[in-house]
Amino acid sequence: MSQMDRTVTLEATSRRQFAFPHIFVVLFTFICIAAAMTYLVDAGSYERVISEQGKTVVVPGSYSVMEGQQATLLTPFMAVFSGMKEGSSIIFFIFISGGAFGVLKATGVLQKLVNSISRSLSGNDLILIPLLMLLFAIGGATFGMAEESIAFIIILAPIMKMLGYNAMVAAAVPLVGAGAGFSAAFMNPFTVGVAQDIAQLPMFSGLGLRVAYWFVFVGVSIAFVTLYAAKVKSPPGSAAELSKELSDLAPLSTADRFILAVFGGSILLIAYGVIRHGWYIGEISAVFLMMGMAVGLFARMSPNAIAEHFVNGLKEIAMGALVVGFAFGILIVLKDGNILDTILYQLEQVIGSMPPVLTAVGMFLVQLVLNCLVPSGSGQAALTMPLMVPLADLVGVTRQTAVLAFQLGDGITNIITPTSGYFMAGLSVAGVSWGKWIKWILPLFLIQLALAISMVTLAYYISWS
């Protein structure tokens, strides 16, 4: 073997040694740890009652020790199936939503919208940065835009280069824009929707304050990227080259405008239904399904093509949906072993003497760390909210605040952690190293961290419900 071959082999071995385990491996490991804990942790339970609002709540001070049920060798494997069954409504909601947005994505209308904006503002290119980021932030807030950022980086990279911006700007506009919108989302079905379902809150309730938070969070992020873009901008490429680059991009057609109208109308319909008629997962899934069919027809797709794109969209979201089942599997093992309430009791004892506002902030910080291990928003909600909700009840933090702590903790590390697959892929496409990105985004991350803590603190003090 030559020296070069040895070097390549050693590098490959090193990469394998430092490869972060697949999310399913992480969660199944947690299931096994939960099973082992049934032998190590005393069993116990709280009394639960139905509140006047119809919510199942823990009775403070009612914890008592009881006989536990220890796990068997088969328990971890059965837990995966049981978790899928327990989380089936959320899983199918994610499948249907992902499939519908797969059809929308296949129409190419979102890419054309970006192209149209780029073309119309090519003479005032700095304005393009905040406008595009605002568009991506709306996507993050409404349909959980994340993986779609990769396609937009591919589109924007040559345009930004011709306008005189560097690769960092091309990566930041979609990643930071969608990431900020995702973190402070007001109608994201995959984070806010799932967490509120588990917390037994009306779907997308608390909309007013979430929208206000969204404007602050997104506004700060846009300002950070825009100021950086203005600082690094170099003289743009020739007008002829830029004109050719933009003219090669397809404009919005009449059909595309109808598709955008259907998408916007669907979001408004969901907002109306949730607020006025108490719509839930079933109705929202139905609207998304109708939207997918309608945009497919406006795009002149055949029924078979619509079905194929629906399946493709479902495939893209499948792992995130199945993560919910694995996460529920952990909780089932803890519940069946009667140790979930014991963990809750110990947490209550640790933070019981602390001011509740610090408990709320602590919930946010826990979610922040967990997102590095479980970079799926819906999966993290399924894993943590069944514990955070009763904990919030016990210490006097509203469930709406607990949901906010979750979504902010889940969101702001998505464009930081190397376990976030779409984020790392986006950097790769843009040609930006992870180390360089971290050095650049660290000030914004710290600002977002301070904002998130302030938002959770405010939510606590106003008893946001």
CSV table of C-alpha atoms in Angstrom, one decimal:
chain,number,residue,atom,x,y,z
A,1,MET,CA,0.0,0.0,0.0
A,2,SER,CA,1.4,3.4,-1.0
A,3,GLN,CA,1.8,6.3,1.5
A,4,MET,CA,-1.0,8.1,-0.3
A,5,ASP,CA,-3.3,5.1,0.1
A,6,ARG,CA,-2.5,4.9,3.8
A,7,THR,CA,-3.3,8.6,4.2
A,8,VAL,CA,-6.7,8.2,2.4
A,9,THR,CA,-7.5,5.1,4.5
A,10,LEU,CA,-6.6,6.9,7.8
A,11,GLU,CA,-8.7,9.9,6.8
A,12,ALA,CA,-11.6,7.7,5.9
A,13,THR,CA,-11.3,5.8,9.2
A,14,SER,CA,-11.1,9.1,11.1
A,15,ARG,CA,-14.3,10.3,9.5
A,16,ARG,CA,-16.0,7.1,10.4
A,17,GLN,CA,-14.8,7.4,14.0
A,18,PHE,CA,-16.2,10.9,14.3
A,19,ALA,CA,-19.5,10.3,12.4
A,20,PHE,CA,-22.5,11.4,14.5
A,21,PRO,CA,-24.9,8.5,14.9
A,22,HIS,CA,-28.2,8.5,12.9
A,23,ILE,CA,-31.1,10.0,14.7
A,24,PHE,CA,-32.8,6.6,14.8
A,25,VAL,CA,-29.7,5.2,16.5
A,26,VAL,CA,-29.8,8.0,19.0
A,27,LEU,CA,-33.5,7.6,19.8
A,28,PHE,CA,-33.3,3.8,20.0
A,29,THR,CA,-30.4,4.2,22.4
A,30,PHE,CA,-32.6,6.4,24.5
A,31,ILE,CA,-35.3,3.7,24.4
A,32,CYS,CA,-32.8,1.2,25.7
A,33,ILE,CA,-31.6,3.6,28.4
A,34,ALA,CA,-35.2,4.1,29.4
A,35,ALA,CA,-35.7,0.3,29.7
A,36,ALA,CA,-32.6,0.1,31.9
A,37,MET,CA,-33.9,2.9,34.1
A,38,THR,CA,-36.9,0.8,35.0
A,39,TYR,CA,-34.4,-1.3,37.1
A,40,LEU,CA,-32.6,1.7,38.6
A,41,VAL,CA,-35.4,4.3,39.3
A,42,ASP,CA,-38.1,3.9,41.9
A,43,ALA,CA,-41.6,3.8,40.4
A,44,GLY,CA,-44.2,6.3,41.4
A,45,SER,CA,-47.1,8.4,40.1
A,46,TYR,CA,-49.0,11.6,40.4
A,47,GLU,CA,-52.8,11.9,40.6
A,48,ARG,CA,-54.3,13.6,37.5
A,49,VAL,CA,-57.6,15.3,37.1
A,50,ILE,CA,-59.6,17.0,34.3
A,51,SER,CA,-59.5,20.8,34.7
A,52,GLU,CA,-62.4,23.2,34.1
A,53,GLN,CA,-60.9,23.8,30.7
A,54,GLY,CA,-61.0,20.1,29.9
A,55,LYS,CA,-57.2,19.6,30.2
A,56,THR,CA,-55.6,16.7,32.0
A,57,VAL,CA,-53.4,18.2,34.7
A,58,VAL,CA,-51.1,16.9,37.4
A,59,VAL,CA,-52.2,17.4,41.1
A,60,PRO,CA,-49.3,19.2,42.9
A,61,GLY,CA,-48.1,17.3,46.0
A,62,SER,CA,-49.9,14.1,45.0
A,63,TYR,CA,-46.8,12.0,44.1
A,64,SER,CA,-46.6,8.6,45.8
A,65,VAL,CA,-44.3,5.6,45.4
A,66,MET,CA,-45.8,2.5,43.8
A,67,GLU,CA,-44.8,-0.9,42.4
A,68,GLY,CA,-43.1,-0.7,39.0
A,69,GLN,CA,-43.0,-2.8,36.0
A,70,GLN,CA,-39.5,-3.7,34.9
A,71,ALA,CA,-38.7,-3.9,31.2
A,72,THR,CA,-37.9,-7.2,29.4
A,73,LEU,CA,-35.6,-7.9,26.5
A,74,LEU,CA,-38.5,-7.4,24.1
A,75,THR,CA,-39.6,-4.1,25.6
A,76,PRO,CA,-37.3,-1.7,23.5
A,77,PHE,CA,-38.3,-3.4,20.2
A,78,MET,CA,-42.0,-3.3,21.1
A,79,ALA,CA,-41.7,0.3,22.1
A,80,VAL,CA,-41.0,1.4,18.5
A,81,PHE,CA,-44.2,-0.1,17.3
A,82,SER,CA,-46.2,1.2,20.3
A,83,GLY,CA,-44.7,4.6,19.8
A,84,MET,CA,-45.8,4.7,16.2
A,85,LYS,CA,-49.3,3.7,17.3
A,86,GLU,CA,-49.3,6.3,20.1
A,87,GLY,CA,-48.2,9.1,17.8
A,88,SER,CA,-50.1,8.0,14.7
A,89,SER,CA,-52.3,11.1,14.4
A,90,ILE,CA,-49.3,13.4,14.5
A,91,ILE,CA,-47.3,11.1,12.1
A,92,PHE,CA,-50.1,11.0,9.5
A,93,PHE,CA,-50.6,14.8,9.9
A,94,ILE,CA,-46.9,15.2,9.0
A,95,PHE,CA,-47.2,12.8,6.1
A,96,ILE,CA,-50.2,14.5,4.6
A,97,SER,CA,-48.7,18.0,5.1
A,98,GLY,CA,-45.3,16.9,3.7
A,99,GLY,CA,-47.0,15.3,0.7
A,100,ALA,CA,-49.1,18.4,-0.1
A,101,PHE,CA,-46.0,20.7,0.1
A,102,GLY,CA,-44.2,18.2,-2.1
A,103,VAL,CA,-46.7,18.9,-4.9
A,104,LEU,CA,-46.3,22.7,-4.3
A,105,LYS,CA,-42.6,22.4,-4.5
A,106,ALA,CA,-42.8,20.4,-7.7
A,107,THR,CA,-44.6,23.2,-9.5
A,108,GLY,CA,-41.4,25.3,-9.2
A,109,VAL,CA,-43.5,28.4,-8.2
A,110,LEU,CA,-41.5,29.2,-5.1
A,111,GLN,CA,-38.3,29.3,-7.1
A,112,LYS,CA,-39.9,31.4,-9.8
A,113,LEU,CA,-41.2,33.9,-7.2
A,114,VAL,CA,-37.6,34.3,-6.0
A,115,ASN,CA,-36.4,34.7,-9.6
A,116,SER,CA,-39.1,37.3,-10.3
A,117,ILE,CA,-38.1,39.4,-7.3
A,118,SER,CA,-34.4,39.1,-8.2
A,119,ARG,CA,-35.1,40.3,-11.7
A,120,SER,CA,-37.3,43.3,-10.7
A,121,LEU,CA,-34.8,44.5,-8.1
A,122,SER,CA,-31.6,43.9,-9.9
A,123,GLY,CA,-30.8,47.7,-10.0
A,124,ASN,CA,-31.4,48.1,-6.2
A,125,ASP,CA,-29.8,44.8,-5.2
A,126,LEU,CA,-29.3,45.5,-1.5
A,127,ILE,CA,-33.1,45.6,-1.0
A,128,LEU,CA,-33.1,42.1,-2.4
A,129,ILE,CA,-31.5,40.7,0.8
A,130,PRO,CA,-34.3,41.7,3.3
A,131,LEU,CA,-37.1,41.0,0.8
A,132,LEU,CA,-35.9,37.5,0.1
A,133,MET,CA,-35.2,36.8,3.8
A,134,LEU,CA,-38.7,38.0,4.6
A,135,LEU,CA,-40.1,35.6,2.1
A,136,PHE,CA,-38.1,32.7,3.5
A,137,ALA,CA,-39.1,33.7,7.0
A,138,ILE,CA,-42.7,33.5,6.1
A,139,GLY,CA,-42.0,30.0,4.7
A,140,GLY,CA,-40.4,29.0,8.0
A,141,ALA,CA,-43.3,30.3,10.0
A,142,THR,CA,-46.1,28.7,8.0
A,143,PHE,CA,-44.9,25.4,6.5
A,144,GLY,CA,-41.6,24.8,8.3
A,145,MET,CA,-39.3,25.7,5.4
A,146,ALA,CA,-36.0,24.0,6.1
A,147,GLU,CA,-34.7,21.5,3.5
A,148,GLU,CA,-36.1,23.7,0.7
A,149,SER,CA,-33.4,26.2,1.6
A,150,ILE,CA,-30.9,24.0,-0.3
A,151,ALA,CA,-32.6,24.5,-3.6
A,152,PHE,CA,-32.7,28.3,-3.1
A,153,ILE,CA,-29.0,28.4,-2.3
A,154,ILE,CA,-28.3,26.7,-5.6
A,155,ILE,CA,-30.5,29.4,-7.4
A,156,LEU,CA,-29.1,32.4,-5.4
A,157,ALA,CA,-25.4,31.5,-5.5
A,158,PRO,CA,-24.7,32.7,-9.1
A,159,ILE,CA,-27.0,35.7,-8.7
A,160,MET,CA,-25.4,36.9,-5.5
A,161,LYS,CA,-21.9,36.4,-7.1
A,162,MET,CA,-22.9,38.6,-10.0
A,163,LEU,CA,-24.3,41.2,-7.7
A,164,GLY,CA,-21.0,41.4,-5.8
A,165,TYR,CA,-21.8,39.3,-2.7
A,166,ASN,CA,-19.9,36.4,-1.4
A,167,ALA,CA,-20.9,32.8,-0.7
A,168,MET,CA,-21.7,33.5,2.9
A,169,VAL,CA,-24.5,35.9,1.8
A,170,ALA,CA,-25.8,33.3,-0.6
A,171,ALA,CA,-26.0,30.8,2.2
A,172,ALA,CA,-27.3,33.2,4.9
A,173,VAL,CA,-30.3,34.6,3.0
A,174,PRO,CA,-32.2,31.3,2.8
A,175,LEU,CA,-30.7,29.6,5.9
A,176,VAL,CA,-31.0,32.5,8.4
A,177,GLY,CA,-34.2,33.8,6.9
A,178,ALA,CA,-36.0,30.5,7.1
A,179,GLY,CA,-34.3,29.6,10.4
A,180,ALA,CA,-35.5,32.8,12.1
A,181,GLY,CA,-39.0,32.3,10.8
A,182,PHE,CA,-39.0,28.7,11.9
A,183,SER,CA,-37.7,29.6,15.4
A,184,ALA,CA,-40.4,32.2,16.1
A,185,ALA,CA,-43.1,30.4,13.9
A,186,PHE,CA,-46.7,31.3,14.4
A,187,MET,CA,-48.3,28.6,12.2
A,188,ASN,CA,-45.7,25.9,11.7
A,189,PRO,CA,-47.6,22.6,11.8
A,190,PHE,CA,-44.5,20.6,12.5
A,191,THR,CA,-43.4,22.4,15.7
A,192,VAL,CA,-46.1,24.7,17.1
A,193,GLY,CA,-48.9,22.5,15.9
A,194,VAL,CA,-47.4,19.2,17.3
A,195,ALA,CA,-46.4,20.8,20.6
A,196,GLN,CA,-49.8,22.4,21.1
A,197,ASP,CA,-51.5,19.1,20.3
A,198,ILE,CA,-49.5,17.4,23.0
A,199,ALA,CA,-50.1,20.3,25.4
A,200,GLN,CA,-53.8,20.1,24.8
A,201,LEU,CA,-54.0,23.7,23.6
A,202,PRO,CA,-56.1,24.9,20.7
A,203,MET,CA,-54.2,24.6,17.4
A,204,PHE,CA,-52.1,27.7,16.6
A,205,SER,CA,-53.5,29.5,19.7
A,206,GLY,CA,-51.6,32.5,21.0
A,207,LEU,CA,-51.2,33.8,17.4
A,208,GLY,CA,-51.1,37.5,18.2
A,209,LEU,CA,-48.1,37.4,20.5
A,210,ARG,CA,-46.3,34.8,18.3
A,211,VAL,CA,-46.6,37.1,15.3
A,212,ALA,CA,-45.2,40.0,17.3
A,213,TYR,CA,-42.3,37.8,18.4
A,214,TRP,CA,-41.8,36.7,14.8
A,215,PHE,CA,-41.4,40.3,13.6
A,216,VAL,CA,-38.8,41.0,16.3
A,217,PHE,CA,-36.9,37.8,15.8
A,218,VAL,CA,-36.9,38.0,12.0
A,219,GLY,CA,-36.2,41.8,11.9
A,220,VAL,CA,-33.1,41.4,14.0
A,221,SER,CA,-31.9,38.5,11.8
A,222,ILE,CA,-32.5,40.4,8.6
A,223,ALA,CA,-30.7,43.5,9.9
A,224,PHE,CA,-27.6,41.3,10.8
A,225,VAL,CA,-27.4,39.7,7.4
A,226,THR,CA,-28.1,42.9,5.4
A,227,LEU,CA,-25.5,44.9,7.3
A,228,TYR,CA,-22.9,42.2,6.6
A,229,ALA,CA,-23.9,42.0,2.9
A,230,ALA,CA,-23.5,45.8,2.6
A,231,LYS,CA,-20.0,45.5,4.3
A,232,VAL,CA,-18.6,42.8,2.0
A,233,LYS,CA,-20.2,43.9,-1.3
A,234,SER,CA,-17.7,44.3,-4.1
A,235,PRO,CA,-18.4,45.9,-7.5
A,236,PRO,CA,-20.9,43.7,-9.3
A,237,GLY,CA,-20.3,41.8,-12.5
A,238,SER,CA,-21.0,43.3,-15.9
A,239,ALA,CA,-24.6,44.3,-16.5
A,240,ALA,CA,-24.6,42.1,-19.6
A,241,GLU,CA,-23.6,39.0,-17.6
A,242,LEU,CA,-26.1,39.8,-14.8
A,243,SER,CA,-28.9,40.4,-17.3
A,244,LYS,CA,-28.2,37.0,-19.0
A,245,GLU,CA,-28.1,35.3,-15.6
A,246,LEU,CA,-31.5,36.7,-14.7
A,247,SER,CA,-33.1,36.2,-18.1
A,248,ASP,CA,-32.3,32.5,-18.0
A,249,LEU,CA,-34.7,32.2,-15.1
A,250,ALA,CA,-38.3,31.5,-15.9
A,251,PRO,CA,-40.8,34.3,-15.0
A,252,LEU,CA,-44.0,33.8,-13.1
A,253,SER,CA,-46.9,32.7,-15.4
A,254,THR,CA,-50.6,33.3,-14.9
A,255,ALA,CA,-50.9,29.7,-13.6
A,256,ASP,CA,-48.1,30.4,-11.1
A,257,ARG,CA,-50.0,33.4,-9.8
A,258,PHE,CA,-53.1,31.2,-9.3
A,259,ILE,CA,-50.9,28.6,-7.4
A,260,LEU,CA,-49.5,31.3,-5.1
A,261,ALA,CA,-53.1,32.5,-4.5
A,262,VAL,CA,-54.1,29.0,-3.6
A,263,PHE,CA,-51.2,28.6,-1.2
A,264,GLY,CA,-51.8,32.0,0.5
A,265,GLY,CA,-55.6,31.3,0.6
A,266,SER,CA,-55.0,28.0,2.3
A,267,ILE,CA,-52.9,29.5,5.0
A,268,LEU,CA,-55.6,32.2,5.6
A,269,LEU,CA,-58.3,29.5,5.6
A,270,ILE,CA,-56.5,27.5,8.2
A,271,ALA,CA,-56.0,30.6,10.4
A,272,TYR,CA,-59.7,31.4,10.1
A,273,GLY,CA,-60.8,27.8,10.8
A,274,VAL,CA,-58.5,27.5,13.8
A,275,ILE,CA,-59.5,30.8,15.4
A,276,ARG,CA,-63.2,30.8,14.7
A,277,HIS,CA,-64.1,27.1,14.5
A,278,GLY,CA,-61.5,25.3,16.6
A,279,TRP,CA,-60.1,23.3,13.7
A,280,TYR,CA,-57.6,20.7,14.6
A,281,ILE,CA,-55.2,18.2,13.0
A,282,GLY,CA,-57.9,16.6,10.9
A,283,GLU,CA,-59.3,19.7,9.4
A,284,ILE,CA,-55.8,21.2,8.8
A,285,SER,CA,-54.7,18.0,7.1
A,286,ALA,CA,-57.7,18.2,4.8
A,287,VAL,CA,-56.9,21.8,3.8
A,288,PHE,CA,-53.3,20.9,3.0
A,289,LEU,CA,-54.5,17.9,1.0
A,290,MET,CA,-56.9,20.1,-1.0
A,291,MET,CA,-54.2,22.7,-1.5
A,292,GLY,CA,-51.8,20.0,-2.9
A,293,MET,CA,-54.5,18.8,-5.4
A,294,ALA,CA,-55.5,22.3,-6.4
A,295,VAL,CA,-51.9,23.6,-7.1
A,296,GLY,CA,-51.2,20.4,-9.0
A,297,LEU,CA,-54.2,21.0,-11.3
A,298,PHE,CA,-53.3,24.7,-11.8
A,299,ALA,CA,-49.8,23.4,-12.8
A,300,ARG,CA,-51.5,21.1,-15.4
A,301,MET,CA,-50.3,18.0,-13.7
A,302,SER,CA,-52.1,14.7,-14.4
A,303,PRO,CA,-53.6,12.9,-11.4
A,304,ASN,CA,-50.8,10.4,-11.6
A,305,ALA,CA,-48.2,13.2,-11.5
A,306,ILE,CA,-49.9,14.8,-8.5
A,307,ALA,CA,-49.8,11.5,-6.7
A,308,GLU,CA,-46.1,11.0,-7.6
A,309,HIS,CA,-45.1,14.4,-6.3
A,310,PHE,CA,-47.2,13.8,-3.2
A,311,VAL,CA,-45.3,10.6,-2.5
A,312,ASN,CA,-42.0,12.4,-3.2
A,313,GLY,CA,-42.9,15.1,-0.6
A,314,LEU,CA,-43.9,12.4,1.8
A,315,LYS,CA,-40.6,10.7,1.3
A,316,GLU,CA,-38.7,13.9,2.2
A,317,ILE,CA,-40.6,14.2,5.5
A,318,ALA,CA,-40.8,10.5,6.3
A,319,MET,CA,-37.8,10.4,8.6
A,320,GLY,CA,-39.1,13.4,10.6
A,321,ALA,CA,-42.5,11.8,10.9
A,322,LEU,CA,-41.1,8.4,12.0
A,323,VAL,CA,-38.9,10.2,14.6
A,324,VAL,CA,-42.1,11.0,16.4
A,325,GLY,CA,-42.8,7.3,16.8
A,326,PHE,CA,-39.4,6.6,18.2
A,327,ALA,CA,-39.7,9.5,20.6
A,328,PHE,CA,-43.1,8.3,21.8
A,329,GLY,CA,-41.5,4.9,22.2
A,330,ILE,CA,-39.1,6.4,24.9
A,331,LEU,CA,-42.1,7.8,26.8
A,332,ILE,CA,-44.1,4.6,26.6
A,333,VAL,CA,-41.2,2.7,28.2
A,334,LEU,CA,-41.0,5.3,31.0
A,335,LYS,CA,-44.8,5.3,31.5
A,336,ASP,CA,-45.1,1.5,31.4
A,337,GLY,CA,-42.4,1.3,34.0
A,338,ASN,CA,-44.1,3.9,36.1
A,339,ILE,CA,-40.9,6.0,36.3
A,340,LEU,CA,-42.0,9.0,34.1
A,341,ASP,CA,-43.7,10.6,37.1
A,342,THR,CA,-40.6,9.9,39.3
A,343,ILE,CA,-38.5,11.9,36.9
A,344,LEU,CA,-41.1,14.6,36.9
A,345,TYR,CA,-41.1,14.6,40.7
A,346,GLN,CA,-37.3,14.9,40.9
A,347,LEU,CA,-37.3,17.8,38.5
A,348,GLU,CA,-40.0,19.4,40.6
A,349,GLN,CA,-37.9,19.0,43.7
A,350,VAL,CA,-34.8,20.5,42.0
A,351,ILE,CA,-36.6,23.6,40.7
A,352,GLY,CA,-39.4,23.8,43.2
A,353,SER,CA,-37.5,26.4,45.3
A,354,MET,CA,-36.6,28.4,42.2
A,355,PRO,CA,-38.6,31.3,40.9
A,356,PRO,CA,-41.0,30.0,38.2
A,357,VAL,CA,-39.6,32.4,35.6
A,358,LEU,CA,-36.2,30.6,36.0
A,359,THR,CA,-38.0,27.3,35.4
A,360,ALA,CA,-39.4,28.7,32.2
A,361,VAL,CA,-36.0,29.8,31.0
A,362,GLY,CA,-34.5,26.4,32.1
A,363,MET,CA,-37.1,24.7,29.9
A,364,PHE,CA,-35.9,26.7,26.9
A,365,LEU,CA,-32.2,25.9,27.7
A,366,VAL,CA,-33.0,22.2,28.0
A,367,GLN,CA,-34.7,22.3,24.6
A,368,LEU,CA,-31.7,24.2,23.1
A,369,VAL,CA,-29.3,21.4,24.1
A,370,LEU,CA,-31.7,18.5,23.1
A,371,ASN,CA,-32.1,19.9,19.6
A,372,CYS,CA,-28.4,19.0,19.0
A,373,LEU,CA,-29.3,15.3,19.6
A,374,VAL,CA,-32.8,15.4,18.1
A,375,PRO,CA,-32.8,17.8,15.2
A,376,SER,CA,-36.4,17.0,14.2
A,377,GLY,CA,-38.8,19.6,15.5
A,378,SER,CA,-41.8,17.2,15.6
A,379,GLY,CA,-39.7,14.5,17.1
A,380,GLN,CA,-38.3,16.7,19.8
A,381,ALA,CA,-41.9,17.9,20.6
A,382,ALA,CA,-43.0,14.3,21.0
A,383,LEU,CA,-40.0,13.5,23.2
A,384,THR,CA,-40.1,16.5,25.6
A,385,MET,CA,-43.5,18.0,25.7
A,386,PRO,CA,-45.2,15.2,27.6
A,387,LEU,CA,-42.7,15.9,30.4
A,388,MET,CA,-42.6,19.7,30.1
A,389,VAL,CA,-46.3,20.2,30.1
A,390,PRO,CA,-47.0,18.6,33.5
A,391,LEU,CA,-43.8,20.2,34.9
A,392,ALA,CA,-45.1,23.6,33.8
A,393,ASP,CA,-48.4,22.9,35.5
A,394,LEU,CA,-46.6,22.0,38.7
A,395,VAL,CA,-44.5,25.1,38.9
A,396,GLY,CA,-47.0,27.7,37.7
A,397,VAL,CA,-45.8,28.2,34.1
A,398,THR,CA,-48.5,28.3,31.5
A,399,ARG,CA,-48.6,25.6,28.8
A,400,GLN,CA,-48.4,28.3,26.1
A,401,THR,CA,-45.1,29.5,27.6
A,402,ALA,CA,-43.8,25.9,27.7
A,403,VAL,CA,-44.6,25.5,24.0
A,404,LEU,CA,-42.8,28.8,23.3
A,405,ALA,CA,-39.8,27.6,25.2
A,406,PHE,CA,-39.8,24.4,23.1
A,407,GLN,CA,-40.1,26.1,19.7
A,408,LEU,CA,-37.4,28.7,20.4
A,409,GLY,CA,-35.1,26.1,21.9
A,410,ASP,CA,-35.7,23.8,18.9
A,411,GLY,CA,-35.3,26.5,16.3
A,412,ILE,CA,-32.2,28.7,16.9
A,413,THR,CA,-29.7,25.8,16.9
A,414,ASN,CA,-30.9,24.4,13.6
A,415,ILE,CA,-28.4,26.5,11.7
A,416,ILE,CA,-25.6,25.9,14.2
A,417,THR,CA,-25.5,22.2,15.0
A,418,PRO,CA,-23.7,19.8,12.6
A,419,THR,CA,-26.4,17.2,13.3
A,420,SER,CA,-28.8,19.3,11.2
A,421,GLY,CA,-28.6,17.6,7.9
A,422,TYR,CA,-30.2,20.2,5.6
A,423,PHE,CA,-28.1,22.9,7.2
A,424,MET,CA,-24.8,21.1,6.6
A,425,ALA,CA,-26.0,20.3,3.0
A,426,GLY,CA,-26.8,24.0,2.4
A,427,LEU,CA,-23.3,25.1,3.6
A,428,SER,CA,-21.8,22.4,1.3
A,429,VAL,CA,-23.7,23.7,-1.7
A,430,ALA,CA,-22.8,27.3,-1.0
A,431,GLY,CA,-19.1,26.4,-0.5
A,432,VAL,CA,-18.9,27.7,3.1
A,433,SER,CA,-17.1,25.6,5.8
A,434,TRP,CA,-18.9,24.9,9.0
A,435,GLY,CA,-16.1,26.5,11.1
A,436,LYS,CA,-16.2,29.7,9.0
A,437,TRP,CA,-20.0,29.8,9.3
A,438,ILE,CA,-19.9,29.4,13.1
A,439,LYS,CA,-17.4,32.2,13.5
A,440,TRP,CA,-19.6,34.5,11.4
A,441,ILE,CA,-23.0,33.6,12.9
A,442,LEU,CA,-22.0,33.5,16.6
A,443,PRO,CA,-22.9,37.1,17.3
A,444,LEU,CA,-26.3,36.6,15.8
A,445,PHE,CA,-26.8,33.4,17.7
A,446,LEU,CA,-26.0,35.2,21.0
A,447,ILE,CA,-28.5,38.0,20.1
A,448,GLN,CA,-31.1,35.4,19.3
A,449,LEU,CA,-30.4,33.6,22.5
A,450,ALA,CA,-30.9,36.8,24.5
A,451,LEU,CA,-34.1,37.6,22.6
A,452,ALA,CA,-35.5,34.1,23.2
A,453,ILE,CA,-34.8,34.3,26.9
A,454,SER,CA,-36.5,37.7,27.0
A,455,MET,CA,-39.5,36.4,25.1
A,456,VAL,CA,-39.9,33.4,27.4
A,457,THR,CA,-39.5,35.7,30.4
A,458,LEU,CA,-42.2,38.1,29.1
A,459,ALA,CA,-44.5,35.2,28.4
A,460,TYR,CA,-44.2,34.0,32.0
A,461,TYR,CA,-44.9,37.5,33.5
A,462,ILE,CA,-48.0,38.1,31.5
A,463,SER,CA,-49.3,34.5,32.2
A,464,TRP,CA,-49.6,33.9,28.5
A,465,SER,CA,-52.2,31.3,27.7
